[in-house]
mmCIF file of C-alpha atoms and ligand atoms in Angstrom:
data_model
loop_
_atom_site.group_PDB
_atom_site.id
_atom_site.type_symbol
_atom_site.label_atom_id
_atom_site.label_comp_id
_atom_site.label_asym_id
_atom_site.label_seq_id
_atom_site.Cartn_x
_atom_site.Cartn_y
_atom_site.Cartn_z
ATOM 1 C CA MET A 2 46.361 -25.012 -179.914
ATOM 2 C CA THR A 3 48.350 -25.769 -176.742
ATOM 3 C CA ALA A 4 46.873 -28.644 -174.723
ATOM 4 C CA CYS A 5 45.923 -28.225 -171.087
ATOM 5 C CA TYR A 6 48.875 -29.408 -168.919
ATOM 6 C CA GLN A 7 46.559 -31.231 -166.598
ATOM 7 C CA CYS A 8 43.949 -32.857 -168.802
ATOM 8 C CA GLY A 9 45.015 -32.527 -172.369
ATOM 9 C CA GLN A 10 41.970 -30.563 -173.509
ATOM 10 C CA PRO A 11 42.607 -27.292 -175.466
ATOM 11 C CA ALA A 12 44.104 -24.663 -173.055
ATOM 12 C CA ARG A 13 42.544 -21.384 -172.632
ATOM 13 C CA GLY A 14 45.499 -19.472 -171.524
ATOM 14 C CA PHE A 15 45.382 -20.056 -167.675
ATOM 15 C CA ARG A 16 48.971 -20.010 -166.867
ATOM 16 C CA TRP A 17 50.901 -20.786 -163.794
ATOM 17 C CA ALA A 18 54.421 -19.826 -163.174
ATOM 18 C CA PRO A 19 55.627 -22.000 -160.269
ATOM 19 C CA THR A 20 58.625 -19.923 -159.221
ATOM 20 C CA GLN A 21 58.398 -20.976 -155.657
ATOM 21 C CA GLN A 22 58.414 -24.746 -156.266
ATOM 22 C CA ARG A 23 61.625 -26.419 -156.124
ATOM 23 C CA ARG A 24 61.121 -28.934 -158.857
ATOM 24 C CA PHE A 25 60.528 -26.341 -161.579
ATOM 25 C CA THR A 26 62.855 -23.712 -162.589
ATOM 26 C CA ALA A 27 61.692 -20.141 -162.055
ATOM 27 C CA GLY A 28 59.593 -18.860 -165.037
ATOM 28 C CA THR A 29 58.266 -22.284 -166.091
ATOM 29 C CA LEU A 30 54.865 -21.656 -167.693
ATOM 30 C CA ARG A 31 52.081 -24.208 -167.922
ATOM 31 C CA GLN A 32 48.749 -23.662 -169.741
ATOM 32 C CA PHE A 33 45.494 -25.016 -168.425
ATOM 33 C CA CYS A 34 41.945 -25.306 -169.776
ATOM 34 C CA SER A 35 40.266 -24.107 -166.481
ATOM 35 C CA LEU A 36 40.940 -22.763 -162.974
ATOM 36 C CA ASP A 37 39.916 -26.370 -161.757
ATOM 37 C CA CYS A 38 42.722 -28.013 -163.640
ATOM 38 C CA LEU A 39 45.115 -25.373 -162.473
ATOM 39 C CA SER A 40 44.228 -25.974 -158.787
ATOM 40 C CA LEU A 41 44.279 -29.894 -159.248
ATOM 41 C CA HIS A 42 47.775 -29.439 -160.698
ATOM 42 C CA THR A 43 48.704 -27.108 -157.893
ATOM 43 C CA GLU A 44 47.669 -29.629 -155.142
ATOM 44 C CA HIS A 45 49.538 -32.386 -156.868
ATOM 45 C CA ILE A 46 52.783 -30.276 -157.009
ATOM 46 C CA THR A 47 52.342 -29.184 -153.302
ATOM 47 C CA GLU A 48 52.176 -32.841 -152.222
ATOM 48 C CA ASP A 49 54.975 -33.805 -154.334
ATOM 49 C CA VAL A 50 57.053 -30.937 -152.966
ATOM 50 C CA MET A 51 56.234 -31.950 -149.366
ATOM 51 C CA LEU A 52 57.236 -35.479 -150.053
ATOM 52 C CA ASP A 53 60.466 -34.202 -151.664
ATOM 53 C CA TYR A 54 60.940 -31.972 -148.580
ATOM 54 C CA ASN A 55 60.597 -34.903 -146.197
ATOM 55 C CA GLN A 56 63.084 -36.975 -148.135
ATOM 56 C CA LYS A 57 65.561 -34.192 -148.034
ATOM 57 C CA ARG A 58 65.486 -33.774 -144.259
ATOM 58 C CA SER A 59 68.526 -35.345 -142.545
ATOM 59 C CA ILE A 60 68.174 -38.212 -140.188
ATOM 60 C CA SER A 61 69.311 -35.939 -137.422
ATOM 61 C CA GLU A 62 66.370 -33.637 -138.041
ATOM 62 C CA GLN A 63 63.902 -36.371 -138.396
ATOM 63 C CA ILE A 64 64.869 -38.214 -135.148
ATOM 64 C CA THR A 65 65.214 -34.973 -133.156
ATOM 65 C CA GLU A 66 61.789 -33.956 -134.289
ATOM 66 C CA LYS A 67 60.322 -37.212 -132.967
ATOM 67 C CA ILE A 68 62.005 -36.766 -129.607
ATOM 68 C CA ASP A 69 60.970 -33.095 -129.297
ATOM 69 C CA GLN A 70 57.371 -33.907 -130.322
ATOM 70 C CA THR A 71 57.185 -36.480 -127.545
ATOM 71 C CA LEU A 72 58.779 -34.224 -124.959
ATOM 72 C CA GLU A 73 56.407 -31.393 -125.818
ATOM 73 C CA LYS A 74 53.362 -33.727 -125.624
ATOM 74 C CA VAL A 75 54.481 -34.966 -122.149
ATOM 75 C CA GLU A 76 55.079 -31.401 -121.076
ATOM 76 C CA GLN A 77 51.515 -30.297 -122.193
ATOM 77 C CA GLN A 78 49.981 -33.302 -120.343
ATOM 78 C CA LYS A 79 51.517 -32.356 -117.010
ATOM 79 C CA THR A 80 49.236 -30.923 -114.459
ATOM 80 C CA PRO A 81 50.140 -27.268 -113.823
ATOM 81 C CA ARG A 82 51.118 -26.373 -110.318
ATOM 82 C CA SER A 83 48.435 -24.763 -108.298
ATOM 83 C CA TYR A 84 50.789 -22.635 -106.105
ATOM 84 C CA LEU A 85 53.318 -19.913 -106.443
ATOM 85 C CA GLY A 86 56.766 -21.420 -106.487
ATOM 86 C CA ALA A 87 59.303 -19.972 -104.101
ATOM 87 C CA SER A 88 61.898 -20.596 -106.891
ATOM 88 C CA ARG A 89 60.217 -18.037 -109.042
ATOM 89 C CA LEU A 90 59.732 -15.172 -106.608
ATOM 90 C CA GLY A 91 62.952 -13.552 -107.564
ATOM 91 C CA GLU A 92 61.331 -12.991 -110.954
ATOM 92 C CA GLU A 93 61.276 -9.118 -111.360
ATOM 93 C CA CYS A 94 57.962 -8.784 -113.115
ATOM 94 C CA GLN A 95 54.958 -9.402 -110.793
ATOM 95 C CA ARG A 96 52.604 -9.559 -113.610
ATOM 96 C CA ARG A 97 54.441 -12.486 -115.184
ATOM 97 C CA LEU A 98 54.193 -14.265 -111.841
ATOM 98 C CA GLN A 99 50.408 -13.641 -111.838
ATOM 99 C CA PHE A 100 50.195 -15.206 -115.339
ATOM 100 C CA GLU A 101 52.192 -18.220 -114.003
ATOM 101 C CA PHE A 102 49.967 -18.542 -110.981
ATOM 102 C CA TRP A 103 46.782 -18.296 -113.016
ATOM 103 C CA HIS A 104 47.994 -20.895 -115.616
ATOM 104 C CA GLN A 105 47.445 -18.237 -118.254
ATOM 105 C CA PRO A 106 47.974 -20.001 -121.573
ATOM 106 C CA VAL A 107 51.103 -18.548 -123.175
ATOM 107 C CA ASP A 108 50.979 -16.616 -126.516
ATOM 108 C CA GLN A 109 50.665 -18.743 -129.645
ATOM 109 C CA GLY A 110 54.005 -20.511 -130.408
ATOM 110 C CA GLN A 111 55.631 -19.510 -127.092
ATOM 111 C CA HIS A 112 55.343 -22.944 -125.301
ATOM 112 C CA PHE A 113 58.419 -24.656 -124.110
ATOM 113 C CA ARG A 114 60.084 -26.177 -127.228
ATOM 114 C CA GLY A 115 61.718 -29.647 -127.168
ATOM 115 C CA GLN A 116 65.243 -28.327 -127.104
ATOM 116 C CA LEU A 117 64.576 -26.217 -124.049
ATOM 117 C CA LEU A 118 62.871 -29.176 -122.294
ATOM 118 C CA ARG A 119 66.041 -31.197 -123.010
ATOM 119 C CA ILE A 120 68.151 -28.462 -121.571
ATOM 120 C CA PHE A 121 65.911 -28.602 -118.360
ATOM 121 C CA GLN A 122 66.333 -32.362 -118.209
ATOM 122 C CA PHE A 123 70.007 -32.028 -118.785
ATOM 123 C CA GLY A 124 70.308 -29.757 -115.736
ATOM 124 C CA HIS A 125 68.606 -32.430 -113.556
ATOM 125 C CA GLN A 126 71.302 -34.818 -114.612
ATOM 126 C CA PHE A 127 74.037 -32.396 -113.491
ATOM 127 C CA GLU A 128 72.237 -32.110 -110.137
ATOM 128 C CA ALA A 129 72.254 -35.800 -109.599
ATOM 129 C CA LEU A 130 75.977 -35.936 -110.478
ATOM 130 C CA ALA A 131 76.746 -33.158 -107.983
ATOM 131 C CA ILE A 132 75.094 -35.083 -105.338
ATOM 132 C CA ASN A 133 77.186 -38.111 -106.056
ATOM 133 C CA TRP A 134 80.309 -36.011 -106.110
ATOM 134 C CA LEU A 135 79.601 -34.403 -102.855
ATOM 135 C CA ARG A 136 78.668 -37.526 -101.082
ATOM 136 C CA ALA A 137 81.744 -39.322 -102.406
ATOM 137 C CA ALA A 138 83.817 -36.413 -101.027
ATOM 138 C CA GLY A 139 82.432 -37.069 -97.588
ATOM 139 C CA PHE A 140 79.477 -34.525 -97.282
ATOM 140 C CA GLU A 141 76.392 -35.842 -95.358
ATOM 141 C CA LEU A 142 73.850 -34.585 -97.920
ATOM 142 C CA TYR A 143 70.163 -35.567 -97.659
ATOM 143 C CA THR A 144 68.057 -34.980 -100.666
ATOM 144 C CA GLU A 145 64.956 -36.977 -99.781
ATOM 145 C CA THR A 146 62.691 -37.311 -96.778
ATOM 146 C CA ARG A 147 62.163 -40.730 -95.122
ATOM 147 C CA GLU A 148 58.986 -41.257 -97.218
ATOM 148 C CA GLY A 149 61.046 -40.649 -100.420
ATOM 149 C CA GLY A 150 59.764 -37.220 -101.339
ATOM 150 C CA GLN A 151 61.769 -33.893 -101.763
ATOM 151 C CA PHE A 152 62.254 -31.763 -98.635
ATOM 152 C CA GLY A 153 59.942 -28.728 -98.938
ATOM 153 C CA PHE A 154 57.492 -26.315 -97.296
ATOM 154 C CA SER A 155 54.025 -25.048 -97.971
ATOM 155 C CA ALA A 156 52.726 -21.633 -96.724
ATOM 156 C CA ALA A 157 49.674 -19.364 -97.272
ATOM 157 C CA ASP A 158 47.207 -22.266 -97.325
ATOM 158 C CA GLY A 159 49.319 -24.165 -99.870
ATOM 159 C CA LYS A 160 49.522 -21.265 -102.248
ATOM 160 C CA LEU A 161 53.203 -20.694 -101.850
ATOM 161 C CA LYS A 162 55.415 -23.771 -101.987
ATOM 162 C CA GLY A 163 59.150 -24.626 -102.361
ATOM 163 C CA HIS A 164 61.087 -27.802 -102.755
ATOM 164 C CA VAL A 165 64.714 -27.765 -101.736
ATOM 165 C CA ASP A 166 67.540 -29.613 -103.527
ATOM 166 C CA GLY A 167 69.154 -30.947 -100.189
ATOM 167 C CA ILE A 168 70.284 -30.423 -96.656
ATOM 168 C CA PHE A 169 73.662 -30.937 -95.333
ATOM 169 C CA ASN A 170 74.136 -32.515 -91.986
ATOM 170 C CA GLY A 171 77.946 -32.907 -92.065
ATOM 171 C CA ALA A 172 81.116 -32.149 -93.926
ATOM 172 C CA PRO A 173 84.400 -33.923 -94.520
ATOM 173 C CA ALA A 174 87.397 -33.120 -92.441
ATOM 174 C CA GLY A 175 88.998 -29.862 -93.329
ATOM 175 C CA ILE A 176 85.712 -28.178 -94.535
ATOM 176 C CA GLU A 177 84.138 -25.795 -91.926
ATOM 177 C CA MET A 178 80.421 -26.157 -92.281
ATOM 178 C CA ASP A 179 77.654 -25.299 -89.707
ATOM 179 C CA CYS A 180 74.781 -27.709 -90.098
ATOM 180 C CA PRO A 181 71.922 -28.119 -90.867
ATOM 181 C CA ALA A 182 72.654 -26.186 -94.075
ATOM 182 C CA LEU A 183 70.554 -25.737 -97.142
ATOM 183 C CA TRP A 184 71.957 -26.964 -100.493
ATOM 184 C CA GLU A 185 70.927 -25.243 -103.690
ATOM 185 C CA CYS A 186 72.378 -26.575 -107.057
ATOM 186 C CA LYS A 187 72.179 -25.109 -110.467
ATOM 187 C CA SER A 188 73.737 -25.983 -113.812
ATOM 188 C CA MET A 189 74.689 -23.072 -115.997
ATOM 189 C CA ASN A 190 76.303 -22.462 -119.452
ATOM 190 C CA ASN A 191 79.752 -21.197 -119.496
ATOM 191 C CA LYS A 192 78.965 -17.485 -119.802
ATOM 192 C CA SER A 193 76.432 -17.639 -116.948
ATOM 193 C CA TRP A 194 78.705 -19.735 -114.746
ATOM 194 C CA LYS A 195 81.627 -17.377 -115.240
ATOM 195 C CA ASP A 196 79.490 -14.310 -114.347
ATOM 196 C CA THR A 197 78.183 -16.075 -111.202
ATOM 197 C CA ALA A 198 81.689 -17.026 -110.112
ATOM 198 C CA LYS A 199 83.003 -13.527 -110.650
ATOM 199 C CA ARG A 200 80.173 -11.397 -109.177
ATOM 200 C CA GLY A 201 78.540 -13.822 -106.743
ATOM 201 C CA VAL A 202 74.997 -15.153 -106.633
ATOM 202 C CA VAL A 203 73.272 -11.972 -105.246
ATOM 203 C CA LEU A 204 74.535 -9.735 -107.992
ATOM 204 C CA ALA A 205 74.738 -12.269 -110.919
ATOM 205 C CA LYS A 206 71.646 -14.438 -110.146
ATOM 206 C CA PRO A 207 69.267 -12.443 -107.812
ATOM 207 C CA ILE A 208 66.504 -14.816 -108.611
ATOM 208 C CA TYR A 209 68.435 -17.716 -106.967
ATOM 209 C CA ALA A 210 69.492 -15.508 -104.013
ATOM 210 C CA ALA A 211 65.812 -14.919 -103.412
ATOM 211 C CA GLN A 212 64.892 -18.605 -103.752
ATOM 212 C CA VAL A 213 67.633 -19.607 -101.196
ATOM 213 C CA VAL A 214 66.619 -17.046 -98.624
ATOM 214 C CA LEU A 215 62.922 -18.015 -98.899
ATOM 215 C CA TYR A 216 63.731 -21.560 -98.538
ATOM 216 C CA GLN A 217 66.011 -20.873 -95.389
ATOM 217 C CA ALA A 218 63.111 -18.839 -93.847
ATOM 218 C CA TYR A 219 60.220 -21.304 -94.567
ATOM 219 C CA MET A 220 62.166 -24.415 -93.837
ATOM 220 C CA GLU A 221 63.256 -23.168 -90.388
ATOM 221 C CA PRO A 222 60.155 -24.612 -88.579
ATOM 222 C CA ILE A 223 60.760 -28.025 -90.330
ATOM 223 C CA VAL A 224 64.548 -28.154 -89.942
ATOM 224 C CA PRO A 225 65.375 -25.901 -86.900
ATOM 225 C CA GLY A 226 68.660 -24.058 -87.412
ATOM 226 C CA ILE A 227 68.636 -24.051 -91.089
ATOM 227 C CA SER A 228 68.295 -20.328 -91.300
ATOM 228 C CA GLN A 229 71.054 -19.646 -88.920
ATOM 229 C CA ASN A 230 73.627 -21.354 -90.990
ATOM 230 C CA PRO A 231 74.818 -20.204 -94.384
ATOM 231 C CA ALA A 232 73.408 -22.137 -97.345
ATOM 232 C CA LEU A 233 75.842 -23.781 -99.783
ATOM 233 C CA PHE A 234 75.181 -22.713 -103.398
ATOM 234 C CA THR A 235 76.617 -24.940 -106.134
ATOM 235 C CA ALA A 236 76.901 -24.116 -109.736
ATOM 236 C CA VAL A 237 78.055 -26.687 -112.259
ATOM 237 C CA ASN A 238 79.407 -25.404 -115.559
ATOM 238 C CA LYS A 239 77.590 -27.459 -118.267
ATOM 239 C CA ASP A 240 80.272 -26.733 -120.841
ATOM 240 C CA THR A 241 83.384 -27.364 -118.800
ATOM 241 C CA CYS A 242 82.177 -29.269 -115.662
ATOM 242 C CA GLU A 243 83.973 -26.579 -113.441
ATOM 243 C CA LEU A 244 82.373 -26.334 -110.032
ATOM 244 C CA TYR A 245 81.616 -23.168 -108.025
ATOM 245 C CA PHE A 246 80.582 -23.057 -104.462
ATOM 246 C CA GLU A 247 79.458 -20.031 -102.426
ATOM 247 C CA TRP A 248 78.245 -19.587 -98.870
ATOM 248 C CA LEU A 249 74.929 -17.684 -98.679
ATOM 249 C CA PRO A 250 74.322 -16.388 -95.190
ATOM 250 C CA PHE A 251 70.666 -15.879 -94.341
ATOM 251 C CA ASP A 252 69.558 -12.350 -95.347
ATOM 252 C CA ALA A 253 66.425 -11.627 -93.092
ATOM 253 C CA GLY A 254 65.662 -8.305 -94.923
ATOM 254 C CA LEU A 255 65.514 -10.035 -98.344
ATOM 255 C CA ALA A 256 63.502 -12.886 -96.889
ATOM 256 C CA GLN A 257 60.963 -10.416 -95.580
ATOM 257 C CA GLN A 258 60.878 -8.607 -98.897
ATOM 258 C CA CYS A 259 60.364 -11.787 -100.839
ATOM 259 C CA SER A 260 57.660 -12.960 -98.569
ATOM 260 C CA ASP A 261 55.800 -9.626 -98.714
ATOM 261 C CA LYS A 262 56.117 -9.869 -102.494
ATOM 262 C CA ALA A 263 54.509 -13.397 -102.468
ATOM 263 C CA VAL A 264 51.673 -12.121 -100.247
ATOM 264 C CA ALA A 265 50.967 -9.119 -102.499
ATOM 265 C CA ILE A 266 50.990 -11.254 -105.690
ATOM 266 C CA LEU A 267 48.672 -13.776 -104.103
ATOM 267 C CA GLN A 268 46.212 -11.190 -102.898
ATOM 268 C CA ALA A 269 46.162 -9.416 -106.333
ATOM 269 C CA CYS A 270 45.560 -12.858 -107.993
ATOM 270 C CA GLU A 271 42.734 -13.612 -105.735
ATOM 271 C CA SER A 272 40.982 -10.120 -106.326
ATOM 272 C CA GLY A 273 41.683 -10.400 -110.094
ATOM 273 C CA GLU A 274 43.738 -7.250 -110.022
ATOM 274 C CA LEU A 275 46.409 -7.098 -112.792
ATOM 275 C CA LEU A 276 49.611 -5.833 -111.300
ATOM 276 C CA PRO A 277 51.803 -3.305 -113.128
ATOM 277 C CA ARG A 278 54.060 -4.183 -115.882
ATOM 278 C CA ILE A 279 57.714 -4.194 -115.233
ATOM 279 C CA SER A 280 58.209 -1.369 -117.702
ATOM 280 C CA THR A 281 56.407 1.096 -119.898
ATOM 281 C CA ASP A 282 58.323 -0.079 -122.778
ATOM 282 C CA ALA A 283 57.304 -3.338 -124.615
ATOM 283 C CA GLY A 284 60.877 -3.538 -125.807
ATOM 284 C CA HIS A 285 62.243 -4.038 -122.287
ATOM 285 C CA TYR A 286 64.521 -7.027 -122.368
ATOM 286 C CA HIS A 287 62.145 -8.824 -119.770
ATOM 287 C CA CYS A 288 59.274 -8.390 -122.113
ATOM 288 C CA LYS A 289 61.162 -9.560 -125.091
ATOM 289 C CA MET A 290 61.662 -13.012 -123.506
ATOM 290 C CA CYS A 291 58.208 -13.143 -121.861
ATOM 291 C CA PRO A 292 55.845 -15.852 -123.244
ATOM 292 C CA TRP A 293 52.744 -13.752 -122.384
ATOM 293 C CA LYS A 294 54.218 -10.538 -124.155
ATOM 294 C CA GLN A 295 51.369 -10.211 -126.733
ATOM 295 C CA GLN A 296 48.497 -10.565 -124.287
ATOM 296 C CA CYS A 297 50.116 -8.486 -121.664
ATOM 297 C CA TRP A 298 50.574 -5.633 -123.956
ATOM 298 C CA GLU A 299 47.127 -5.907 -125.504
ATOM 299 C CA ALA A 300 45.534 -5.499 -122.005
ATOM 300 C CA ARG A 301 44.392 -1.856 -121.228
ATOM 301 C CA THR A 302 46.361 -1.651 -118.013
HETATM 302 S S1 SF4 B 30 55.401 -8.791 -121.218
HETATM 303 FE FE1 SF4 B 30 56.668 -7.768 -119.782
HETATM 304 S S2 SF4 B 30 55.390 -6.664 -118.276
HETATM 305 FE FE2 SF4 B 30 54.117 -8.108 -119.399
HETATM 306 S S3 SF4 B 30 54.147 -9.896 -117.989
HETATM 307 FE FE3 SF4 B 30 55.775 -10.249 -119.556
HETATM 308 S S4 SF4 B 30 57.550 -9.346 -118.535
HETATM 309 FE FE4 SF4 B 30 55.797 -8.597 -117.393
#
């Protein structure tokens, strides 16, 4: 009689073919005396395989995981902002902006991953570099108030806010620039940067155009004249370090449109009304990338 593979007692024909476990070849059969012995053996194998799995992970995977876990933890501990960010008003889906304003938890597994958080931080470093480059070239660029904070505005009882990257108050000889002028800086991958350089900010990145125009409008009472002068948009190519600059004259019509949109969203948020989806098709490219897709499309309206 065959002995139980786990305890050595006579086996009663309980067989297990661990075809999924790496340490056994497919089709390996074991005999056990009882289901208890079978499950004891399975637990043991599972732990063993987990240890084996950890050992096989490269040092790169292990360290990256540690970094990303820390970044994600820090991100989760941040206090969510209690206002609608002017930088987001160019977002086409109003419902998504509502979810952001409400701090609606994203769908399971849709939180910012470590790699994306690293990309965001990488972008901030490019902005810091661009500040140094512009100042070294002779631009008088201010990025902080006397108190040390960012320049910014607050409207609608603090429910709409924006923080600007910088304000120019002078340019080097040979560069015609009317000051004060708003500065907005973005870092982009090669594809995005090329598209922006080719088609311009308004067509290639309408979300940034909306952000700039809102900043120009709402900063006017704080920095008189800023809406009368074109803003200088700067895009740094993260792959090649190429630079793209574009003047963005103030577009009063777009500013009004964005401001009206902000008011409509805030009113709907306060009354609890869910604004329409961007599309009637859940496969719309916006929805595909939306972290609230599941709950949005599960809602009745
Ligand atoms: S899933 Fe689509 S419609 Fe719903 S909030 Fe996201 S982008 Fe808007």
